[in-house]
């Protein structure tokens, strides 16, 4: 069995189908191309390219098309409701991987919103979607029954339960103006790539920014099922420390563009619009995602990772990564040598899969 590792980027990211990847790889921004490094160690790794600001649904459909080497089908019903064309890019003749079958299965690795993408992708691949499957000329993706093509999933700093970086602005009981932000970090925050305006005639719910709200993530978690035979790992991150009644970022270790969000998240307590309590346990964060959110999706079985005792069909929660959200990419303005981390992670996954053979 030959394992193929598929890396899926987060919000506003890019992959190997995008021109900018060659000049500045998303995976290894300040280290050099992580895919090249890992291939040199004998791992068959590939960087997918999905919609930078698209919904988890759209991104999952694009990922399937790249892996299967076919035209992107967003589903007839979804496309009609969302207000965009049903079909997208055609990857016929240029698949991300040459062969994809039970002898050549995949392990999915998703950073940030790439985590939501690969979780929904896995669910649809294994269990399908009845409504879309009944549509005329529907993609094989919506028919399910292909869960055996996935051997594992690892998510890094993923907003599996949403993020208060979005929700705190919708809470009328929380006044962001009372949270003091040093002026320089207010300026840096403006450099963050915006989530993007809703396109004319396109539904506002068909975007990543919508999916990352607490209530929407909770609803998605109730629908997504795990593959019992596959392995799951989650890597939460945290770059904050207690400071009185709040969590405050370690400034020297945090990307400047994340400091404002981190301070506000670290000071926030409240509830989602749907009534989900967001207490002090939600304050620790990596600058963009709450540490508790990245630990494991709600409504799914999970346990702390135990070396040598990785359970399939359960989220194995790894020790908290003591760096910020961007560190998994190699850093934006602050360099992180990520090669040792990924070398260790890949060996752990590889060892786990070899034991079952």
JSON list of C-alpha atoms in Angstrom, two decimals, residues 24-184:
[
{"chain": "A", "resi": 24, "resn": "UNK", "atom": "CA", "xyz": [6.13, 31.47, -2.21]},
{"chain": "A", "resi": 25, "resn": "UNK", "atom": "CA", "xyz": [4.83, 28.07, -1.10]},
{"chain": "A", "resi": 26, "resn": "UNK", "atom": "CA", "xyz": [1.97, 28.18, 1.38]},
{"chain": "A", "resi": 27, "resn": "UNK", "atom": "CA", "xyz": [3.49, 25.12, 3.05]},
{"chain": "A", "resi": 28, "resn": "UNK", "atom": "CA", "xyz": [6.90, 26.41, 4.12]},
{"chain": "A", "resi": 29, "resn": "UNK", "atom": "CA", "xyz": [6.64, 30.15, 3.52]},
{"chain": "A", "resi": 30, "resn": "UNK", "atom": "CA", "xyz": [9.97, 31.01, 5.11]},
{"chain": "A", "resi": 31, "resn": "UNK", "atom": "CA", "xyz": [11.52, 27.53, 5.03]},
{"chain": "A", "resi": 32, "resn": "UNK", "atom": "CA", "xyz": [11.24, 26.52, 1.39]},
{"chain": "A", "resi": 33, "resn": "UNK", "atom": "CA", "xyz": [8.70, 24.16, -0.11]},
{"chain": "A", "resi": 34, "resn": "UNK", "atom": "CA", "xyz": [7.61, 21.65, 2.54]},
{"chain": "A", "resi": 35, "resn": "UNK", "atom": "CA", "xyz": [6.37, 19.26, -0.16]},
{"chain": "A", "resi": 36, "resn": "UNK", "atom": "CA", "xyz": [9.85, 19.06, -1.68]},
{"chain": "A", "resi": 37, "resn": "UNK", "atom": "CA", "xyz": [11.41, 18.53, 1.74]},
{"chain": "A", "resi": 38, "resn": "UNK", "atom": "CA", "xyz": [9.03, 15.73, 2.71]},
{"chain": "A", "resi": 39, "resn": "UNK", "atom": "CA", "xyz": [9.37, 14.01, -0.65]},
{"chain": "A", "resi": 40, "resn": "UNK", "atom": "CA", "xyz": [13.07, 13.97, -0.02]},
{"chain": "A", "resi": 41, "resn": "UNK", "atom": "CA", "xyz": [12.33, 11.94, 3.12]},
{"chain": "A", "resi": 42, "resn": "UNK", "atom": "CA", "xyz": [10.32, 9.44, 1.12]},
{"chain": "A", "resi": 43, "resn": "UNK", "atom": "CA", "xyz": [6.79, 10.74, 1.71]},
{"chain": "A", "resi": 44, "resn": "UNK", "atom": "CA", "xyz": [4.52, 11.20, -1.32]},
{"chain": "A", "resi": 45, "resn": "UNK", "atom": "CA", "xyz": [3.15, 14.70, -0.62]},
{"chain": "A", "resi": 46, "resn": "UNK", "atom": "CA", "xyz": [0.96, 17.05, -2.65]},
{"chain": "A", "resi": 47, "resn": "UNK", "atom": "CA", "xyz": [-0.48, 20.53, -2.06]},
{"chain": "A", "resi": 48, "resn": "UNK", "atom": "CA", "xyz": [-4.09, 20.96, -3.20]},
{"chain": "A", "resi": 49, "resn": "UNK", "atom": "CA", "xyz": [-5.55, 24.27, -4.40]},
{"chain": "A", "resi": 50, "resn": "UNK", "atom": "CA", "xyz": [-9.08, 25.11, -3.26]},
{"chain": "A", "resi": 51, "resn": "UNK", "atom": "CA", "xyz": [-11.12, 28.33, -3.24]},
{"chain": "A", "resi": 52, "resn": "UNK", "atom": "CA", "xyz": [-9.30, 30.81, -0.95]},
{"chain": "A", "resi": 53, "resn": "UNK", "atom": "CA", "xyz": [-12.53, 32.21, 0.50]},
{"chain": "A", "resi": 54, "resn": "UNK", "atom": "CA", "xyz": [-15.00, 29.50, -0.51]},
{"chain": "A", "resi": 55, "resn": "UNK", "atom": "CA", "xyz": [-17.26, 27.48, 1.75]},
{"chain": "A", "resi": 56, "resn": "UNK", "atom": "CA", "xyz": [-16.23, 24.10, 3.10]},
{"chain": "A", "resi": 57, "resn": "UNK", "atom": "CA", "xyz": [-18.70, 22.52, 0.66]},
{"chain": "A", "resi": 58, "resn": "UNK", "atom": "CA", "xyz": [-17.27, 24.21, -2.43]},
{"chain": "A", "resi": 59, "resn": "UNK", "atom": "CA", "xyz": [-13.70, 23.51, -1.35]},
{"chain": "A", "resi": 60, "resn": "UNK", "atom": "CA", "xyz": [-14.51, 19.82, -0.70]},
{"chain": "A", "resi": 61, "resn": "UNK", "atom": "CA", "xyz": [-15.98, 19.51, -4.20]},
{"chain": "A", "resi": 62, "resn": "UNK", "atom": "CA", "xyz": [-12.86, 21.10, -5.71]},
{"chain": "A", "resi": 63, "resn": "UNK", "atom": "CA", "xyz": [-10.60, 18.79, -3.75]},
{"chain": "A", "resi": 64, "resn": "UNK", "atom": "CA", "xyz": [-12.46, 15.75, -5.05]},
{"chain": "A", "resi": 65, "resn": "UNK", "atom": "CA", "xyz": [-12.15, 16.94, -8.64]},
{"chain": "A", "resi": 66, "resn": "UNK", "atom": "CA", "xyz": [-8.39, 17.40, -8.25]},
{"chain": "A", "resi": 67, "resn": "UNK", "atom": "CA", "xyz": [-7.89, 13.96, -6.73]},
{"chain": "A", "resi": 68, "resn": "UNK", "atom": "CA", "xyz": [-10.21, 12.15, -9.14]},
{"chain": "A", "resi": 69, "resn": "UNK", "atom": "CA", "xyz": [-9.03, 14.06, -12.20]},
{"chain": "A", "resi": 70, "resn": "UNK", "atom": "CA", "xyz": [-12.47, 15.22, -13.26]},
{"chain": "A", "resi": 71, "resn": "UNK", "atom": "CA", "xyz": [-14.58, 18.35, -13.67]},
{"chain": "A", "resi": 72, "resn": "UNK", "atom": "CA", "xyz": [-15.59, 20.12, -10.46]},
{"chain": "A", "resi": 73, "resn": "UNK", "atom": "CA", "xyz": [-19.26, 19.52, -9.67]},
{"chain": "A", "resi": 74, "resn": "UNK", "atom": "CA", "xyz": [-20.63, 21.64, -6.82]},
{"chain": "A", "resi": 75, "resn": "UNK", "atom": "CA", "xyz": [-23.94, 19.79, -6.94]},
{"chain": "A", "resi": 76, "resn": "UNK", "atom": "CA", "xyz": [-27.11, 20.84, -8.70]},
{"chain": "A", "resi": 77, "resn": "UNK", "atom": "CA", "xyz": [-29.12, 21.72, -5.60]},
{"chain": "A", "resi": 78, "resn": "UNK", "atom": "CA", "xyz": [-26.27, 23.44, -3.80]},
{"chain": "A", "resi": 79, "resn": "UNK", "atom": "CA", "xyz": [-25.39, 25.56, -6.83]},
{"chain": "A", "resi": 80, "resn": "UNK", "atom": "CA", "xyz": [-28.98, 26.65, -7.40]},
{"chain": "A", "resi": 81, "resn": "UNK", "atom": "CA", "xyz": [-29.34, 27.71, -3.76]},
{"chain": "A", "resi": 82, "resn": "UNK", "atom": "CA", "xyz": [-25.92, 29.35, -3.59]},
{"chain": "A", "resi": 83, "resn": "UNK", "atom": "CA", "xyz": [-26.32, 31.28, -6.82]},
{"chain": "A", "resi": 84, "resn": "UNK", "atom": "CA", "xyz": [-23.22, 30.15, -8.68]},
{"chain": "A", "resi": 85, "resn": "UNK", "atom": "CA", "xyz": [-22.53, 27.82, -11.65]},
{"chain": "A", "resi": 86, "resn": "UNK", "atom": "CA", "xyz": [-22.79, 24.12, -10.97]},
{"chain": "A", "resi": 87, "resn": "UNK", "atom": "CA", "xyz": [-19.53, 23.20, -12.67]},
{"chain": "A", "resi": 88, "resn": "UNK", "atom": "CA", "xyz": [-16.05, 24.60, -12.07]},
{"chain": "A", "resi": 89, "resn": "UNK", "atom": "CA", "xyz": [-12.50, 23.80, -13.16]},
{"chain": "A", "resi": 90, "resn": "UNK", "atom": "CA", "xyz": [-11.83, 20.63, -15.11]},
{"chain": "A", "resi": 91, "resn": "UNK", "atom": "CA", "xyz": [-8.89, 18.56, -13.84]},
{"chain": "A", "resi": 92, "resn": "UNK", "atom": "CA", "xyz": [-9.25, 15.84, -16.43]},
{"chain": "A", "resi": 93, "resn": "UNK", "atom": "CA", "xyz": [-5.74, 14.98, -17.58]},
{"chain": "A", "resi": 94, "resn": "UNK", "atom": "CA", "xyz": [-4.08, 16.89, -14.75]},
{"chain": "A", "resi": 95, "resn": "UNK", "atom": "CA", "xyz": [-5.02, 15.21, -11.45]},
{"chain": "A", "resi": 96, "resn": "UNK", "atom": "CA", "xyz": [-3.14, 16.05, -8.27]},
{"chain": "A", "resi": 97, "resn": "UNK", "atom": "CA", "xyz": [-2.13, 12.38, -7.92]},
{"chain": "A", "resi": 98, "resn": "UNK", "atom": "CA", "xyz": [-1.76, 9.81, -10.74]},
{"chain": "A", "resi": 99, "resn": "UNK", "atom": "CA", "xyz": [-3.56, 6.93, -9.01]},
{"chain": "A", "resi": 100, "resn": "UNK", "atom": "CA", "xyz": [-6.15, 6.93, -6.25]},
{"chain": "A", "resi": 101, "resn": "UNK", "atom": "CA", "xyz": [-7.47, 3.57, -5.12]},
{"chain": "A", "resi": 102, "resn": "UNK", "atom": "CA", "xyz": [-7.32, 1.23, -2.11]},
{"chain": "A", "resi": 103, "resn": "UNK", "atom": "CA", "xyz": [-3.72, 0.36, -2.93]},
{"chain": "A", "resi": 104, "resn": "UNK", "atom": "CA", "xyz": [-2.92, 4.08, -3.17]},
{"chain": "A", "resi": 105, "resn": "UNK", "atom": "CA", "xyz": [-5.08, 5.70, -0.44]},
{"chain": "A", "resi": 106, "resn": "UNK", "atom": "CA", "xyz": [-4.64, 9.18, 1.00]},
{"chain": "A", "resi": 107, "resn": "UNK", "atom": "CA", "xyz": [-3.99, 10.89, 4.31]},
{"chain": "A", "resi": 108, "resn": "UNK", "atom": "CA", "xyz": [-5.46, 14.40, 4.52]},
{"chain": "A", "resi": 109, "resn": "UNK", "atom": "CA", "xyz": [-3.67, 17.24, 6.28]},
{"chain": "A", "resi": 110, "resn": "UNK", "atom": "CA", "xyz": [-5.59, 20.48, 6.66]},
{"chain": "A", "resi": 111, "resn": "UNK", "atom": "CA", "xyz": [-4.42, 23.77, 8.13]},
{"chain": "A", "resi": 112, "resn": "UNK", "atom": "CA", "xyz": [-6.93, 26.22, 9.59]},
{"chain": "A", "resi": 113, "resn": "UNK", "atom": "CA", "xyz": [-10.08, 26.21, 7.43]},
{"chain": "A", "resi": 114, "resn": "UNK", "atom": "CA", "xyz": [-8.45, 23.42, 5.49]},
{"chain": "A", "resi": 115, "resn": "UNK", "atom": "CA", "xyz": [-9.41, 21.35, 8.53]},
{"chain": "A", "resi": 116, "resn": "UNK", "atom": "CA", "xyz": [-13.12, 21.98, 7.97]},
{"chain": "A", "resi": 117, "resn": "UNK", "atom": "CA", "xyz": [-12.60, 21.27, 4.29]},
{"chain": "A", "resi": 118, "resn": "UNK", "atom": "CA", "xyz": [-11.03, 17.84, 4.74]},
{"chain": "A", "resi": 119, "resn": "UNK", "atom": "CA", "xyz": [-13.55, 16.81, 7.41]},
{"chain": "A", "resi": 120, "resn": "UNK", "atom": "CA", "xyz": [-16.52, 17.56, 5.14]},
{"chain": "A", "resi": 121, "resn": "UNK", "atom": "CA", "xyz": [-14.68, 16.02, 2.17]},
{"chain": "A", "resi": 122, "resn": "UNK", "atom": "CA", "xyz": [-14.16, 12.77, 4.11]},
{"chain": "A", "resi": 123, "resn": "UNK", "atom": "CA", "xyz": [-17.80, 12.64, 5.13]},
{"chain": "A", "resi": 124, "resn": "UNK", "atom": "CA", "xyz": [-19.07, 13.13, 1.59]},
{"chain": "A", "resi": 125, "resn": "UNK", "atom": "CA", "xyz": [-16.59, 10.65, 0.14]},
{"chain": "A", "resi": 126, "resn": "UNK", "atom": "CA", "xyz": [-17.67, 7.99, 2.62]},
{"chain": "A", "resi": 127, "resn": "UNK", "atom": "CA", "xyz": [-21.38, 8.70, 3.04]},
{"chain": "A", "resi": 128, "resn": "UNK", "atom": "CA", "xyz": [-22.37, 10.93, 0.13]},
{"chain": "A", "resi": 129, "resn": "UNK", "atom": "CA", "xyz": [-25.32, 13.29, -0.03]},
{"chain": "A", "resi": 130, "resn": "UNK", "atom": "CA", "xyz": [-28.67, 11.76, -0.92]},
{"chain": "A", "resi": 131, "resn": "UNK", "atom": "CA", "xyz": [-30.21, 14.89, -2.41]},
{"chain": "A", "resi": 132, "resn": "UNK", "atom": "CA", "xyz": [-27.28, 15.67, -4.67]},
{"chain": "A", "resi": 133, "resn": "UNK", "atom": "CA", "xyz": [-26.84, 12.01, -5.63]},
{"chain": "A", "resi": 134, "resn": "UNK", "atom": "CA", "xyz": [-30.39, 11.98, -7.02]},
{"chain": "A", "resi": 135, "resn": "UNK", "atom": "CA", "xyz": [-29.74, 14.96, -9.30]},
{"chain": "A", "resi": 136, "resn": "UNK", "atom": "CA", "xyz": [-29.16, 14.41, -13.00]},
{"chain": "A", "resi": 137, "resn": "UNK", "atom": "CA", "xyz": [-25.57, 13.48, -13.93]},
{"chain": "A", "resi": 138, "resn": "UNK", "atom": "CA", "xyz": [-24.44, 13.88, -10.33]},
{"chain": "A", "resi": 139, "resn": "UNK", "atom": "CA", "xyz": [-20.79, 13.48, -9.43]},
{"chain": "A", "resi": 140, "resn": "UNK", "atom": "CA", "xyz": [-19.64, 10.15, -7.97]},
{"chain": "A", "resi": 141, "resn": "UNK", "atom": "CA", "xyz": [-18.52, 12.25, -5.00]},
{"chain": "A", "resi": 142, "resn": "UNK", "atom": "CA", "xyz": [-22.11, 12.59, -3.81]},
{"chain": "A", "resi": 143, "resn": "UNK", "atom": "CA", "xyz": [-22.75, 8.84, -3.93]},
{"chain": "A", "resi": 144, "resn": "UNK", "atom": "CA", "xyz": [-20.35, 8.00, -1.09]},
{"chain": "A", "resi": 145, "resn": "UNK", "atom": "CA", "xyz": [-19.06, 4.43, -0.47]},
{"chain": "A", "resi": 146, "resn": "UNK", "atom": "CA", "xyz": [-15.42, 5.47, -0.95]},
{"chain": "A", "resi": 147, "resn": "UNK", "atom": "CA", "xyz": [-14.33, 5.91, 2.66]},
{"chain": "A", "resi": 148, "resn": "UNK", "atom": "CA", "xyz": [-11.69, 3.20, 2.27]},
{"chain": "A", "resi": 149, "resn": "UNK", "atom": "CA", "xyz": [-9.71, 5.58, 0.06]},
{"chain": "A", "resi": 150, "resn": "UNK", "atom": "CA", "xyz": [-8.85, 7.65, 3.15]},
{"chain": "A", "resi": 151, "resn": "UNK", "atom": "CA", "xyz": [-6.54, 6.19, 5.80]},
{"chain": "A", "resi": 152, "resn": "UNK", "atom": "CA", "xyz": [-6.17, 9.21, 8.04]},
{"chain": "A", "resi": 153, "resn": "UNK", "atom": "CA", "xyz": [-6.76, 12.91, 8.68]},
{"chain": "A", "resi": 154, "resn": "UNK", "atom": "CA", "xyz": [-4.67, 15.45, 10.57]},
{"chain": "A", "resi": 155, "resn": "UNK", "atom": "CA", "xyz": [-5.91, 18.99, 11.20]},
{"chain": "A", "resi": 156, "resn": "UNK", "atom": "CA", "xyz": [-3.71, 21.88, 12.33]},
{"chain": "A", "resi": 157, "resn": "UNK", "atom": "CA", "xyz": [-5.10, 24.91, 14.22]},
{"chain": "A", "resi": 158, "resn": "UNK", "atom": "CA", "xyz": [-8.48, 24.20, 12.64]},
{"chain": "A", "resi": 159, "resn": "UNK", "atom": "CA", "xyz": [-11.60, 26.15, 13.73]},
{"chain": "A", "resi": 160, "resn": "UNK", "atom": "CA", "xyz": [-13.52, 22.89, 14.15]},
{"chain": "A", "resi": 161, "resn": "UNK", "atom": "CA", "xyz": [-15.98, 24.56, 16.50]},
{"chain": "A", "resi": 162, "resn": "UNK", "atom": "CA", "xyz": [-15.80, 27.98, 14.89]},
{"chain": "A", "resi": 163, "resn": "UNK", "atom": "CA", "xyz": [-13.90, 30.98, 16.22]},
{"chain": "A", "resi": 164, "resn": "UNK", "atom": "CA", "xyz": [-14.81, 33.89, 18.46]},
{"chain": "A", "resi": 165, "resn": "UNK", "atom": "CA", "xyz": [-12.67, 36.03, 16.17]},
{"chain": "A", "resi": 166, "resn": "UNK", "atom": "CA", "xyz": [-15.90, 36.26, 14.16]},
{"chain": "A", "resi": 167, "resn": "UNK", "atom": "CA", "xyz": [-18.60, 35.77, 16.79]},
{"chain": "A", "resi": 168, "resn": "UNK", "atom": "CA", "xyz": [-17.49, 38.38, 19.32]},
{"chain": "A", "resi": 169, "resn": "UNK", "atom": "CA", "xyz": [-18.49, 41.15, 16.91]},
{"chain": "A", "resi": 170, "resn": "UNK", "atom": "CA", "xyz": [-22.05, 39.81, 16.82]},
{"chain": "A", "resi": 171, "resn": "UNK", "atom": "CA", "xyz": [-22.48, 39.83, 20.61]},
{"chain": "A", "resi": 172, "resn": "UNK", "atom": "CA", "xyz": [-24.33, 43.02, 21.62]},
{"chain": "A", "resi": 173, "resn": "UNK", "atom": "CA", "xyz": [-23.14, 42.55, 25.21]},
{"chain": "A", "resi": 174, "resn": "UNK", "atom": "CA", "xyz": [-19.47, 42.77, 24.27]},
{"chain": "A", "resi": 175, "resn": "UNK", "atom": "CA", "xyz": [-18.02, 46.19, 23.54]},
{"chain": "A", "resi": 176, "resn": "UNK", "atom": "CA", "xyz": [-14.80, 45.76, 21.54]},
{"chain": "A", "resi": 177, "resn": "UNK", "atom": "CA", "xyz": [-13.96, 49.44, 22.01]},
{"chain": "A", "resi": 178, "resn": "UNK", "atom": "CA", "xyz": [-13.32, 48.76, 25.71]},
{"chain": "A", "resi": 179, "resn": "UNK", "atom": "CA", "xyz": [-10.55, 46.27, 24.89]},
{"chain": "A", "resi": 180, "resn": "UNK", "atom": "CA", "xyz": [-7.34, 48.27, 24.66]},
{"chain": "A", "resi": 181, "resn": "UNK", "atom": "CA", "xyz": [-5.27, 47.59, 21.55]},
{"chain": "A", "resi": 182, "resn": "UNK", "atom": "CA", "xyz": [-1.87, 49.26, 21.05]},
{"chain": "A", "resi": 183, "resn": "UNK", "atom": "CA", "xyz": [-2.20, 51.56, 17.98]},
{"chain": "A", "resi": 184, "resn": "UNK", "atom": "CA", "xyz": [0.53, 49.80, 16.01]}
]
